[in-house]
C-alpha positions as semicolon CSV with decimal commas, in nm:
position;residue;x (nm);y (nm);z (nm)
1;X;-6,291;6,233;13,828
2;X;-5,995;6,310;13,633
3;X;-5,703;6,421;13,936
4;X;-5,665;6,695;13,675
5;X;-5,997;6,851;13,728
6;X;-5,902;6,893;14,085
7;X;-5,675;7,164;14,068
8;X;-5,868;7,367;13,853
9;X;-6,248;7,339;13,990
10;X;-6,093;7,417;14,378
11;X;-5,955;7,744;14,143
12;X;-6,336;7,777;14,059
13;X;-6,489;7,769;14,337
14;X;-6,215;7,994;14,529
15;X;-6,249;8,266;14,253
16;X;-6,650;8,269;14,249
17;X;-6,588;8,233;14,676
18;X;-6,367;8,564;14,667
19;X;-6,646;8,783;14,455
20;X;-6,880;8,695;14,694
21;X;-6,690;8,721;15,001
22;X;-6,603;9,105;14,839
23;X;-6,955;9,179;14,747
24;X;-7,112;9,081;15,116
25;X;-7,049;9,353;15,255
26;X;-7,254;9,557;14,931
27;X;-7,492;9,297;15,058
28;X;-7,490;9,266;15,392
29;X;-7,478;9,595;15,547
30;X;-7,796;9,833;15,477
31;X;-7,800;10,139;15,405
32;X;-7,420;10,120;15,350
33;X;-7,312;10,165;14,999
34;X;-7,101;10,481;15,038
35;X;-6,943;10,333;15,339
36;X;-6,870;10,015;15,154
37;X;-6,766;10,220;14,851
38;X;-6,489;10,399;15,114
39;X;-6,392;10,128;15,264
40;X;-6,288;9,929;14,936
41;X;-6,105;10,213;14,855
42;X;-5,827;10,241;15,097
43;X;-5,498;10,161;15,094
44;X;-5,249;10,246;14,775
45;X;-5,424;10,069;14,574
46;X;-5,755;10,031;14,627
47;X;-5,921;9,667;14,620
48;X;-6,185;9,726;14,274
49;X;-5,968;9,530;14,108
50;X;-5,943;9,168;14,295
51;X;-6,320;9,111;14,224
52;X;-6,238;9,148;13,837
53;X;-5,936;8,971;13,898
54;X;-6,128;8,703;14,069
55;X;-6,391;8,677;13,787
56;X;-6,100;8,652;13,469
57;X;-5,945;8,355;13,664
58;X;-6,288;8,145;13,709
59;X;-6,292;8,226;13,283
60;X;-5,917;8,128;13,229
61;X;-5,970;7,826;13,438
62;X;-6,286;7,694;13,310
63;X;-6,126;7,715;12,981
64;X;-5,826;7,503;13,119
65;X;-6,049;7,242;13,244
66;X;-6,249;7,190;12,954
67;X;-5,941;7,151;12,761
68;X;-6,028;7,505;12,518
69;X;-5,683;7,640;12,590
70;X;-5,361;7,466;12,610
71;X;-5,263;7,407;12,999
72;X;-4,969;7,492;13,012
73;X;-5,068;7,788;12,934
74;X;-5,386;7,824;13,169
75;X;-5,170;7,707;13,396
76;X;-4,921;7,973;13,383
77;X;-5,195;8,228;13,378
78;X;-5,360;8,131;13,650
79;X;-5,077;8,084;13,866
80;X;-5,008;8,454;13,767
81;X;-5,349;8,620;13,827
82;X;-5,348;8,427;14,136
83;X;-5,055;8,602;14,299
84;X;-5,141;8,920;14,202
85;X;-5,500;8,865;14,386
86;X;-5,331;8,784;14,650
87;X;-5,056;9,054;14,633
88;X;-5,317;9,325;14,619
89;X;-5,541;9,202;14,851
90;X;-5,245;9,187;15,130
91;X;-5,131;9,538;14,995
92;X;-5,575;9,664;15,097
93;X;-5,559;9,442;15,461
94;X;-5,282;9,554;15,651
95;X;-5,270;9,905;15,483
96;X;-5,679;9,941;15,605
97;X;-5,663;10,233;15,820
98;X;-5,899;10,126;16,170
99;X;-6,099;10,408;16,112
100;X;-6,291;10,301;15,830
101;X;-6,371;9,975;15,996
102;X;-6,543;10,136;16,258
103;X;-6,707;10,357;16,070
104;X;-7,022;10,104;15,981
105;X;-7,303;10,012;16,230
106;X;-7,255;9,804;16,537
107;X;-7,466;9,520;16,361
108;X;-7,236;9,508;16,102
109;X;-6,898;9,405;16,369
110;X;-6,848;9,109;16,146
111;X;-6,669;9,313;15,855
112;X;-6,382;9,372;16,207
113;X;-6,244;9,019;16,007
114;X;-6,409;9,056;15,642
115;X;-6,012;9,212;15,519
116;X;-5,908;8,921;15,693
117;X;-6,165;8,650;15,516
118;X;-6,090;8,743;15,137
119;X;-5,703;8,774;15,160
120;X;-5,730;8,421;15,330
121;X;-5,960;8,282;14,996
122;X;-5,757;8,540;14,783
123;X;-5,453;8,276;14,863
124;X;-5,623;7,986;14,770
125;X;-5,646;8,093;14,414
126;X;-5,271;8,059;14,387
127;X;-5,223;7,748;14,531
128;X;-5,511;7,542;14,374
129;X;-5,302;7,732;14,032
130;X;-4,993;7,634;14,123
131;X;-5,163;7,281;14,211
132;X;-5,288;7,282;13,809
133;X;-4,934;7,393;13,736
134;X;-4,795;7,044;13,895
135;X;-5,037;6,805;13,734
136;X;-4,962;6,962;13,418
137;X;-4,590;7,034;13,368
């Protein structure tokens, strides 16, 4: 495997994993659509931009990995997007009121650590983007 392809592939996997983690409450908690919407809208900015930026990051990483766009531009773009996603996830996770977490059924007790998992996965994106930037610059 080409050494310059590792970082963008890690970024792609992290971005797709972030989308999957974001969708988990919608898919795994039965009849909690409104509660999940309230959960994601908590805090000063909410979390709705996180999966959108992650999807754009997938496209950007793919574009760089396939050589369709200048690698320098993509390295910078993915680094900025990764930092933005991580900043949004951090702001959302640390400002989450506890009463939103306890509004879910007892069978969904995993929701208590969900925000920290989302933040951890989001943090992989700028790390992989920084690795990609280091390789191409």
